[in-house]
Amino acid sequence: MSYSSQRPNWPAVFAIAFCVACLITAEFLPVSLLTPMAADLHISEGAAGQTVTTTALVAMFASIIITSLIKNTDRRYVVIAFAILLSLSSLIVAFSTNFFLLLGGRVVLGIALGGFWALAASVTMKLVPPHALAKALSVVFGGVSIAMVIAAPIGSFLGNIIGWRNVFIGAAVLGGVCSVWLMKVLPAMRDSSVEKESMLGIFKQTGVMVAMLAIFLTFCGQFSFFTYIRPLLATVSELDVNQLTLIFLGFGIANFIGTSCSAIVLKKHLMRTLFLAPTTLFFCAGLFIIFGHIPWVASMIMVLWGLTFGFIPVAWSTWIARNLSHQAENAGAVQVAVIQFANTLGAALGGLLLDGQGILAPITLCGGLMLVTAGLIGFALPKHTATHQ
């Protein structure tokens, strides 16, 4: 991987982070708007949840295909194109009159999301010299945490005031801001040193297969629960819209704190964090099943959940960066594909279980998958592979 400058291009790094935040916000908006979207389009909440499934499924394929298609194309134009697609997808959703048009908009978002995420780490590497890479990546991943803070509470709050369609129009405006900002600050990033090794070649590296399986199980569990968090809290904990907004905000702030603190913790305790995070989420799921009918207990569980999950994406990205830095774009593409496939399956299974087995079924599945993940990391992930900086 070559670096385009000996000086960090922080305006471009922050533009990338802002675009990441907008993309993740758009991806998560249906989570907090599930109930009004379903009512307006005359579909079930389980069916509305499949809008998340659709985006994740398309993103999975987009992350793999796009990195093969663009080859040595200037990454500047590719990234800007994804920002434009963010606006287009949000407008399609905002003006959808039926379920299939709604899914079409989410397909367009999936293309932007998968492609952008696959390139995010490698593009960041081109914007800063090696000594500034860790800080730059933390800024980019901070965009995810900001989206976790913004998407659910703002979506729920604004959706109640201006309607869910206008919320998506707002997302389209954000996409426009992203496009203009990226045009102004991104330098040309045409890379002649295209990675020649096969994308699947990364699985030959020690521990990669186990790591990708653990990532898959973690995100599958998270999305089987998180996609349906609004009907879960509204039904089990009997919370109204204002209370839900506060809990979403608490979840997001806690997630941001977890992400912000993760760099310090991961420096010395990467493997321990990878094990303890899913273990904690397993206990959170169990506690909610038992005590979730008590509103204040449910609120505390959600805050702890957000805090804990904040460590997970950064921890796995750190593990991959330490072990697969020589294949940055290939590793990024595979990681995104695995996560998006997990999101797809998790949201789909959660919706089926919600409609077929009851309101607690999705979080029960999540708890089980987190327990399996912790066991896999504890007993099968080679510990020596992630010890070097």
CSV table of C-alpha atoms in Angstrom, one decimal:
chain,number,residue,atom,x,y,z
A,1,MET,CA,0.0,0.0,0.0
A,2,SER,CA,1.4,3.3,-1.0
A,3,TYR,CA,0.8,6.6,0.8
A,4,SER,CA,0.0,9.7,-1.2
A,5,SER,CA,1.5,12.2,1.1
A,6,GLN,CA,3.9,12.6,4.0
A,7,ARG,CA,1.5,15.0,5.6
A,8,PRO,CA,-1.9,13.9,6.9
A,9,ASN,CA,-4.8,15.2,4.8
A,10,TRP,CA,-7.2,15.7,7.8
A,11,PRO,CA,-9.9,17.6,5.8
A,12,ALA,CA,-10.3,14.6,3.5
A,13,VAL,CA,-10.2,12.1,6.5
A,14,PHE,CA,-13.0,14.0,8.2
A,15,ALA,CA,-15.0,14.1,4.9
A,16,ILE,CA,-14.7,10.3,4.7
A,17,ALA,CA,-15.8,10.0,8.3
A,18,PHE,CA,-18.8,12.3,7.7
A,19,CYS,CA,-19.8,10.3,4.7
A,20,VAL,CA,-19.5,7.1,6.7
A,21,ALA,CA,-21.8,8.6,9.4
A,22,CYS,CA,-24.4,9.6,6.7
A,23,LEU,CA,-24.3,6.2,5.1
A,24,ILE,CA,-24.7,4.3,8.4
A,25,THR,CA,-27.4,6.8,9.5
A,26,ALA,CA,-29.4,6.0,6.3
A,27,GLU,CA,-28.9,2.3,6.9
A,28,PHE,CA,-30.2,2.4,10.4
A,29,LEU,CA,-33.1,4.9,9.9
A,30,PRO,CA,-35.7,2.1,9.3
A,31,VAL,CA,-34.9,0.7,12.8
A,32,SER,CA,-36.4,3.7,14.5
A,33,LEU,CA,-39.1,4.3,11.9
A,34,LEU,CA,-40.2,0.7,11.5
A,35,THR,CA,-43.7,1.1,13.0
A,36,PRO,CA,-44.8,4.2,11.0
A,37,MET,CA,-43.2,2.9,7.8
A,38,ALA,CA,-45.1,-0.4,8.2
A,39,ALA,CA,-48.4,1.4,8.9
A,40,ASP,CA,-48.1,3.8,6.0
A,41,LEU,CA,-47.3,1.1,3.4
A,42,HIS,CA,-49.7,-1.4,5.0
A,43,ILE,CA,-47.1,-4.1,5.7
A,44,SER,CA,-46.1,-5.9,8.9
A,45,GLU,CA,-43.2,-4.7,11.0
A,46,GLY,CA,-41.3,-7.9,10.2
A,47,ALA,CA,-41.7,-7.1,6.4
A,48,ALA,CA,-40.6,-3.5,7.0
A,49,GLY,CA,-37.5,-4.9,8.7
A,50,GLN,CA,-36.5,-6.6,5.5
A,51,THR,CA,-35.6,-3.1,4.2
A,52,VAL,CA,-32.5,-3.5,6.4
A,53,THR,CA,-32.0,-7.0,5.1
A,54,THR,CA,-32.1,-5.8,1.5
A,55,THR,CA,-29.6,-3.1,2.0
A,56,ALA,CA,-27.2,-5.5,3.8
A,57,LEU,CA,-27.6,-8.2,1.1
A,58,VAL,CA,-26.8,-5.8,-1.7
A,59,ALA,CA,-23.9,-4.2,0.2
A,60,MET,CA,-22.4,-7.7,0.7
A,61,PHE,CA,-22.2,-8.3,-3.1
A,62,ALA,CA,-21.3,-4.7,-3.9
A,63,SER,CA,-18.3,-4.8,-1.6
A,64,ILE,CA,-16.8,-7.8,-3.5
A,65,ILE,CA,-17.8,-6.8,-7.0
A,66,ILE,CA,-16.8,-3.1,-6.9
A,67,THR,CA,-13.3,-3.7,-5.7
A,68,SER,CA,-12.8,-6.0,-8.7
A,69,LEU,CA,-14.4,-3.6,-11.1
A,70,ILE,CA,-12.6,-0.4,-10.2
A,71,LYS,CA,-9.1,-1.8,-10.4
A,72,ASN,CA,-6.8,1.3,-10.7
A,73,THR,CA,-9.6,3.8,-11.3
A,74,ASP,CA,-9.1,7.1,-9.4
A,75,ARG,CA,-10.7,6.4,-5.9
A,76,ARG,CA,-11.7,10.0,-5.7
A,77,TYR,CA,-14.4,9.6,-8.3
A,78,VAL,CA,-15.6,6.3,-7.0
A,79,VAL,CA,-16.1,7.6,-3.5
A,80,ILE,CA,-17.9,10.7,-4.7
A,81,ALA,CA,-20.2,8.5,-6.8
A,82,PHE,CA,-21.2,6.5,-3.7
A,83,ALA,CA,-22.1,9.7,-1.9
A,84,ILE,CA,-24.4,10.7,-4.8
A,85,LEU,CA,-26.0,7.2,-4.6
A,86,LEU,CA,-26.8,7.9,-1.0
A,87,SER,CA,-28.9,10.9,-1.9
A,88,LEU,CA,-30.6,9.0,-4.8
A,89,SER,CA,-31.5,6.1,-2.6
A,90,SER,CA,-33.0,8.3,0.2
A,91,LEU,CA,-35.2,10.1,-2.3
A,92,ILE,CA,-36.5,6.9,-3.8
A,93,VAL,CA,-37.4,5.7,-0.3
A,94,ALA,CA,-39.0,9.0,0.7
A,95,PHE,CA,-41.3,9.0,-2.4
A,96,SER,CA,-42.0,5.3,-2.4
A,97,THR,CA,-45.7,4.3,-2.7
A,98,ASN,CA,-45.4,0.6,-2.3
A,99,PHE,CA,-43.1,-2.0,-0.7
A,100,PHE,CA,-41.2,-2.8,-3.9
A,101,LEU,CA,-40.3,0.8,-4.6
A,102,LEU,CA,-39.1,1.0,-1.0
A,103,LEU,CA,-36.9,-2.0,-1.5
A,104,GLY,CA,-35.5,-0.5,-4.7
A,105,GLY,CA,-34.3,2.6,-2.8
A,106,ARG,CA,-32.7,0.3,-0.2
A,107,VAL,CA,-30.9,-1.6,-3.0
A,108,VAL,CA,-29.3,1.6,-4.2
A,109,LEU,CA,-28.2,2.4,-0.7
A,110,GLY,CA,-26.7,-1.1,-0.4
A,111,ILE,CA,-24.5,-0.4,-3.5
A,112,ALA,CA,-23.2,2.8,-2.0
A,113,LEU,CA,-22.8,1.3,1.5
A,114,GLY,CA,-20.9,-1.9,0.4
A,115,GLY,CA,-18.7,-0.1,-2.0
A,116,PHE,CA,-17.8,2.8,0.3
A,117,TRP,CA,-17.1,0.5,3.3
A,118,ALA,CA,-14.9,-1.8,1.2
A,119,LEU,CA,-12.7,1.1,0.3
A,120,ALA,CA,-12.8,3.2,3.5
A,121,ALA,CA,-9.7,1.8,5.2
A,122,SER,CA,-7.5,1.6,2.1
A,123,VAL,CA,-8.6,5.2,1.0
A,124,THR,CA,-7.7,6.4,4.5
A,125,MET,CA,-4.3,4.8,4.2
A,126,LYS,CA,-3.7,6.9,1.1
A,127,LEU,CA,-4.6,10.1,2.9
A,128,VAL,CA,-2.1,9.9,5.8
A,129,PRO,CA,1.4,8.7,6.4
A,130,PRO,CA,1.9,5.5,8.5
A,131,HIS,CA,2.5,7.2,11.8
A,132,ALA,CA,-1.0,8.9,11.6
A,133,LEU,CA,-2.9,5.9,10.3
A,134,ALA,CA,-4.2,4.7,13.7
A,135,LYS,CA,-5.6,8.2,14.5
A,136,ALA,CA,-7.1,8.5,11.1
A,137,LEU,CA,-8.9,5.2,11.3
A,138,SER,CA,-10.3,6.1,14.7
A,139,VAL,CA,-11.7,9.3,13.2
A,140,VAL,CA,-13.3,7.3,10.4
A,141,PHE,CA,-14.8,4.7,12.8
A,142,GLY,CA,-15.9,7.5,14.9
A,143,GLY,CA,-18.3,8.3,12.1
A,144,VAL,CA,-20.0,5.0,12.7
A,145,SER,CA,-20.5,5.8,16.4
A,146,ILE,CA,-21.8,9.2,15.6
A,147,ALA,CA,-24.3,7.6,13.3
A,148,MET,CA,-25.3,5.2,16.1
A,149,VAL,CA,-26.0,8.3,18.3
A,150,ILE,CA,-27.9,10.1,15.6
A,151,ALA,CA,-29.8,7.6,13.5
A,152,ALA,CA,-32.1,6.0,16.0
A,153,PRO,CA,-33.0,8.9,18.3
A,154,ILE,CA,-33.2,11.5,15.6
A,155,GLY,CA,-35.1,9.2,13.3
A,156,SER,CA,-37.6,8.4,16.1
A,157,PHE,CA,-37.9,12.1,17.2
A,158,LEU,CA,-38.2,13.7,13.8
A,159,GLY,CA,-40.3,10.9,12.4
A,160,ASN,CA,-42.9,11.7,15.1
A,161,ILE,CA,-42.8,15.4,14.2
A,162,ILE,CA,-42.4,15.6,10.4
A,163,GLY,CA,-43.1,12.0,9.3
A,164,TRP,CA,-40.8,9.3,8.2
A,165,ARG,CA,-40.7,10.4,4.5
A,166,ASN,CA,-39.3,13.8,5.4
A,167,VAL,CA,-36.7,12.1,7.5
A,168,PHE,CA,-35.4,10.3,4.4
A,169,ILE,CA,-35.5,13.6,2.5
A,170,GLY,CA,-33.2,14.9,5.1
A,171,ALA,CA,-30.9,12.0,4.6
A,172,ALA,CA,-30.8,12.9,0.9
A,173,VAL,CA,-29.7,16.4,1.8
A,174,LEU,CA,-26.9,15.0,3.9
A,175,GLY,CA,-25.8,12.9,0.9
A,176,GLY,CA,-25.6,16.1,-1.2
A,177,VAL,CA,-23.4,17.7,1.5
A,178,CYS,CA,-21.2,14.6,1.5
A,179,SER,CA,-20.8,14.9,-2.3
A,180,VAL,CA,-19.8,18.5,-2.3
A,181,TRP,CA,-17.4,18.1,0.6
A,182,LEU,CA,-15.7,15.1,-1.0
A,183,MET,CA,-15.3,17.0,-4.3
A,184,LYS,CA,-13.6,19.9,-2.5
A,185,VAL,CA,-11.1,18.0,-0.4
A,186,LEU,CA,-10.3,14.6,-1.9
A,187,PRO,CA,-7.1,14.4,-3.9
A,188,ALA,CA,-6.6,12.2,-6.9
A,189,MET,CA,-6.0,8.6,-5.7
A,190,ARG,CA,-5.1,6.5,-8.7
A,191,ASP,CA,-3.1,3.6,-7.4
A,192,SER,CA,-1.1,1.5,-9.8
A,193,SER,CA,-0.1,-1.0,-7.2
A,194,VAL,CA,-3.3,-3.1,-7.5
A,195,GLU,CA,-3.2,-6.0,-5.1
A,196,LYS,CA,-2.5,-9.1,-7.2
A,197,GLU,CA,-3.3,-11.8,-4.8
A,198,SER,CA,-6.7,-13.4,-4.9
A,199,MET,CA,-9.3,-12.0,-2.6
A,200,LEU,CA,-9.9,-15.4,-1.1
A,201,GLY,CA,-6.2,-15.7,-0.6
A,202,ILE,CA,-6.5,-13.9,2.7
A,203,PHE,CA,-8.1,-17.1,4.2
A,204,LYS,CA,-4.7,-18.8,3.9
A,205,GLN,CA,-3.4,-16.5,6.7
A,206,THR,CA,-3.4,-18.0,10.2
A,207,GLY,CA,-6.7,-17.4,12.1
A,208,VAL,CA,-8.5,-15.5,9.4
A,209,MET,CA,-11.2,-18.2,8.9
A,210,VAL,CA,-12.0,-18.3,12.6
A,211,ALA,CA,-11.9,-14.5,12.8
A,212,MET,CA,-14.3,-14.1,9.9
A,213,LEU,CA,-16.7,-16.7,11.3
A,214,ALA,CA,-16.6,-14.8,14.7
A,215,ILE,CA,-17.3,-11.5,12.9
A,216,PHE,CA,-20.2,-13.2,11.1
A,217,LEU,CA,-21.8,-14.6,14.2
A,218,THR,CA,-21.4,-11.3,16.1
A,219,PHE,CA,-23.1,-9.1,13.5
A,220,CYS,CA,-25.7,-11.7,12.7
A,221,GLY,CA,-26.7,-11.7,16.4
A,222,GLN,CA,-26.6,-8.0,16.7
A,223,PHE,CA,-28.9,-7.4,13.7
A,224,SER,CA,-31.3,-10.1,14.6
A,225,PHE,CA,-31.9,-8.0,17.8
A,226,PHE,CA,-31.1,-4.4,16.8
A,227,THR,CA,-33.4,-4.3,13.7
A,228,TYR,CA,-36.4,-4.9,15.9
A,229,ILE,CA,-35.4,-2.9,19.0
A,230,ARG,CA,-38.3,-0.5,18.7
A,231,PRO,CA,-41.2,-3.0,18.7
A,232,LEU,CA,-39.2,-5.0,21.4
A,233,LEU,CA,-39.0,-2.1,23.8
A,234,ALA,CA,-42.5,-0.8,22.9
A,235,THR,CA,-44.1,-4.2,23.6
A,236,VAL,CA,-42.0,-5.7,26.4
A,237,SER,CA,-41.0,-2.6,28.3
A,238,GLU,CA,-44.2,-0.6,27.3
A,239,LEU,CA,-42.3,2.5,26.4
A,240,ASP,CA,-43.8,5.4,24.5
A,241,VAL,CA,-42.2,7.3,21.6
A,242,ASN,CA,-40.5,9.9,23.8
A,243,GLN,CA,-39.0,7.2,26.1
A,244,LEU,CA,-37.9,5.3,23.1
A,245,THR,CA,-36.1,8.3,21.7
A,246,LEU,CA,-34.2,8.8,25.0
A,247,ILE,CA,-33.2,5.1,25.1
A,248,PHE,CA,-32.0,5.3,21.5
A,249,LEU,CA,-30.0,8.4,22.4
A,250,GLY,CA,-28.5,6.6,25.4
A,251,PHE,CA,-27.7,3.6,23.3
A,252,GLY,CA,-25.9,5.8,20.7
A,253,ILE,CA,-24.0,7.9,23.3
A,254,ALA,CA,-22.8,4.8,25.1
A,255,ASN,CA,-21.8,3.3,21.7
A,256,PHE,CA,-19.8,6.4,21.0
A,257,ILE,CA,-18.1,6.3,24.3
A,258,GLY,CA,-17.2,2.6,23.8
A,259,THR,CA,-15.7,3.4,20.4
A,260,SER,CA,-13.8,6.4,21.7
A,261,CYS,CA,-12.3,4.4,24.6
A,262,SER,CA,-11.5,1.3,22.5
A,263,ALA,CA,-8.2,2.5,21.1
A,264,ILE,CA,-6.7,2.8,24.6
A,265,VAL,CA,-8.0,-0.6,25.7
A,266,LEU,CA,-7.2,-2.4,22.4
A,267,LYS,CA,-3.5,-1.4,22.6
A,268,LYS,CA,-2.9,-4.0,25.3
A,269,HIS,CA,-6.0,-6.1,25.6
A,270,LEU,CA,-7.2,-6.8,22.0
A,271,MET,CA,-7.8,-10.6,22.5
A,272,ARG,CA,-9.4,-10.1,25.9
A,273,THR,CA,-11.8,-7.4,24.4
A,274,LEU,CA,-12.7,-9.7,21.5
A,275,PHE,CA,-13.8,-12.4,24.0
A,276,LEU,CA,-15.4,-10.2,26.7
A,277,ALA,CA,-17.6,-8.1,24.4
A,278,PRO,CA,-19.8,-11.0,23.0
A,279,THR,CA,-19.8,-12.5,26.5
A,280,THR,CA,-21.2,-9.3,28.0
A,281,LEU,CA,-23.9,-9.1,25.2
A,282,PHE,CA,-24.9,-12.7,26.0
A,283,PHE,CA,-25.6,-11.7,29.6
A,284,CYS,CA,-27.4,-8.5,28.5
A,285,ALA,CA,-29.7,-10.6,26.3
A,286,GLY,CA,-30.5,-12.9,29.2
A,287,LEU,CA,-31.1,-10.1,31.6
A,288,PHE,CA,-33.5,-8.4,29.2
A,289,ILE,CA,-35.5,-11.6,28.7
A,290,ILE,CA,-35.9,-11.9,32.4
A,291,PHE,CA,-36.2,-8.3,33.5
A,292,GLY,CA,-37.0,-6.4,30.3
A,293,HIS,CA,-40.5,-5.7,31.5
A,294,ILE,CA,-39.1,-3.2,34.0
A,295,PRO,CA,-38.5,0.0,32.1
A,296,TRP,CA,-35.5,1.3,34.0
A,297,VAL,CA,-33.8,-2.1,33.9
A,298,ALA,CA,-34.4,-2.3,30.2
A,299,SER,CA,-32.9,1.2,29.8
A,300,MET,CA,-29.7,0.2,31.7
A,301,ILE,CA,-29.4,-2.9,29.6
A,302,MET,CA,-29.6,-1.0,26.4
A,303,VAL,CA,-27.0,1.5,27.5
A,304,LEU,CA,-24.6,-1.3,28.5
A,305,TRP,CA,-25.3,-3.0,25.2
A,306,GLY,CA,-24.4,0.2,23.2
A,307,LEU,CA,-21.2,0.7,25.3
A,308,THR,CA,-20.1,-2.9,24.7
A,309,PHE,CA,-20.9,-3.1,21.0
A,310,GLY,CA,-18.9,0.1,20.5
A,311,PHE,CA,-15.7,-1.9,21.1
A,312,ILE,CA,-16.5,-4.7,18.6
A,313,PRO,CA,-16.1,-3.1,15.1
A,314,VAL,CA,-12.9,-1.3,16.1
A,315,ALA,CA,-11.5,-4.5,17.8
A,316,TRP,CA,-12.0,-6.6,14.7
A,317,SER,CA,-10.7,-3.9,12.3
A,318,THR,CA,-7.6,-3.7,14.5
A,319,TRP,CA,-7.1,-7.4,14.4
A,320,ILE,CA,-7.4,-7.4,10.6
A,321,ALA,CA,-5.2,-4.3,10.2
A,322,ARG,CA,-2.4,-6.0,12.3
A,323,ASN,CA,-2.6,-9.3,10.4
A,324,LEU,CA,-3.7,-8.4,6.8
A,325,SER,CA,-2.2,-4.9,6.2
A,326,HIS,CA,-0.5,-6.1,3.1
A,327,GLN,CA,-3.9,-6.8,1.5
A,328,ALA,CA,-5.8,-3.8,2.7
A,329,GLU,CA,-8.5,-3.6,-0.1
A,330,ASN,CA,-9.0,-7.3,-0.3
A,331,ALA,CA,-9.3,-7.7,3.5
A,332,GLY,CA,-11.7,-4.7,3.6
A,333,ALA,CA,-13.9,-6.1,0.9
A,334,VAL,CA,-14.1,-9.6,2.6
A,335,GLN,CA,-14.8,-8.1,6.0
A,336,VAL,CA,-17.6,-5.9,4.6
A,337,ALA,CA,-19.1,-8.8,2.7
A,338,VAL,CA,-19.0,-11.0,5.9
A,339,ILE,CA,-20.6,-8.3,8.0
A,340,GLN,CA,-23.3,-7.4,5.5
A,341,PHE,CA,-24.2,-11.1,4.9
A,342,ALA,CA,-24.4,-11.4,8.7
A,343,ASN,CA,-26.6,-8.3,8.8
A,344,THR,CA,-28.8,-9.7,6.1
A,345,LEU,CA,-29.3,-13.1,7.7
A,346,GLY,CA,-29.7,-11.6,11.2
A,347,ALA,CA,-32.4,-9.1,10.1
A,348,ALA,CA,-34.2,-11.8,8.1
A,349,LEU,CA,-34.1,-14.4,10.8
A,350,GLY,CA,-35.1,-11.8,13.4
A,351,GLY,CA,-38.1,-10.8,11.3
A,352,LEU,CA,-39.2,-14.3,10.8
A,353,LEU,CA,-38.9,-15.1,14.5
A,354,LEU,CA,-40.7,-11.9,15.4
A,355,ASP,CA,-43.7,-12.7,13.2
A,356,GLY,CA,-43.7,-16.4,14.0
A,357,GLN,CA,-42.4,-17.0,17.5
A,358,GLY,CA,-43.0,-13.8,19.4
A,359,ILE,CA,-41.4,-10.6,20.5
A,360,LEU,CA,-38.6,-12.1,22.5
A,361,ALA,CA,-37.4,-14.5,19.9
A,362,PRO,CA,-35.0,-12.2,18.1
A,363,ILE,CA,-33.1,-11.2,21.2
A,364,THR,CA,-33.0,-14.9,22.3
A,365,LEU,CA,-31.3,-15.8,19.0
A,366,CYS,CA,-28.9,-12.9,19.5
A,367,GLY,CA,-27.9,-14.1,23.0
A,368,GLY,CA,-27.3,-17.6,21.7
A,369,LEU,CA,-25.1,-16.4,18.8
A,370,MET,CA,-23.1,-14.2,21.2
A,371,LEU,CA,-22.4,-17.2,23.4
A,372,VAL,CA,-21.2,-19.2,20.5
A,373,THR,CA,-19.0,-16.3,19.4
A,374,ALA,CA,-17.3,-16.0,22.8
A,375,GLY,CA,-16.6,-19.7,22.8
A,376,LEU,CA,-15.1,-19.6,19.3
A,377,ILE,CA,-12.8,-16.7,20.2
A,378,GLY,CA,-11.8,-18.2,23.5
A,379,PHE,CA,-10.9,-21.6,22.1
A,380,ALA,CA,-10.2,-21.4,18.4
A,381,LEU,CA,-8.8,-17.9,17.5
A,382,PRO,CA,-5.0,-18.1,17.6
A,383,LYS,CA,-3.8,-15.6,20.2
A,384,HIS,CA,-0.4,-15.1,18.7
A,385,THR,CA,-1.7,-13.6,15.5
A,386,ALA,CA,-2.8,-10.3,17.0
A,387,THR,CA,-0.1,-9.6,19.5
A,388,HIS,CA,2.1,-7.4,17.3
A,389,GLN,CA,1.4,-3.7,16.7
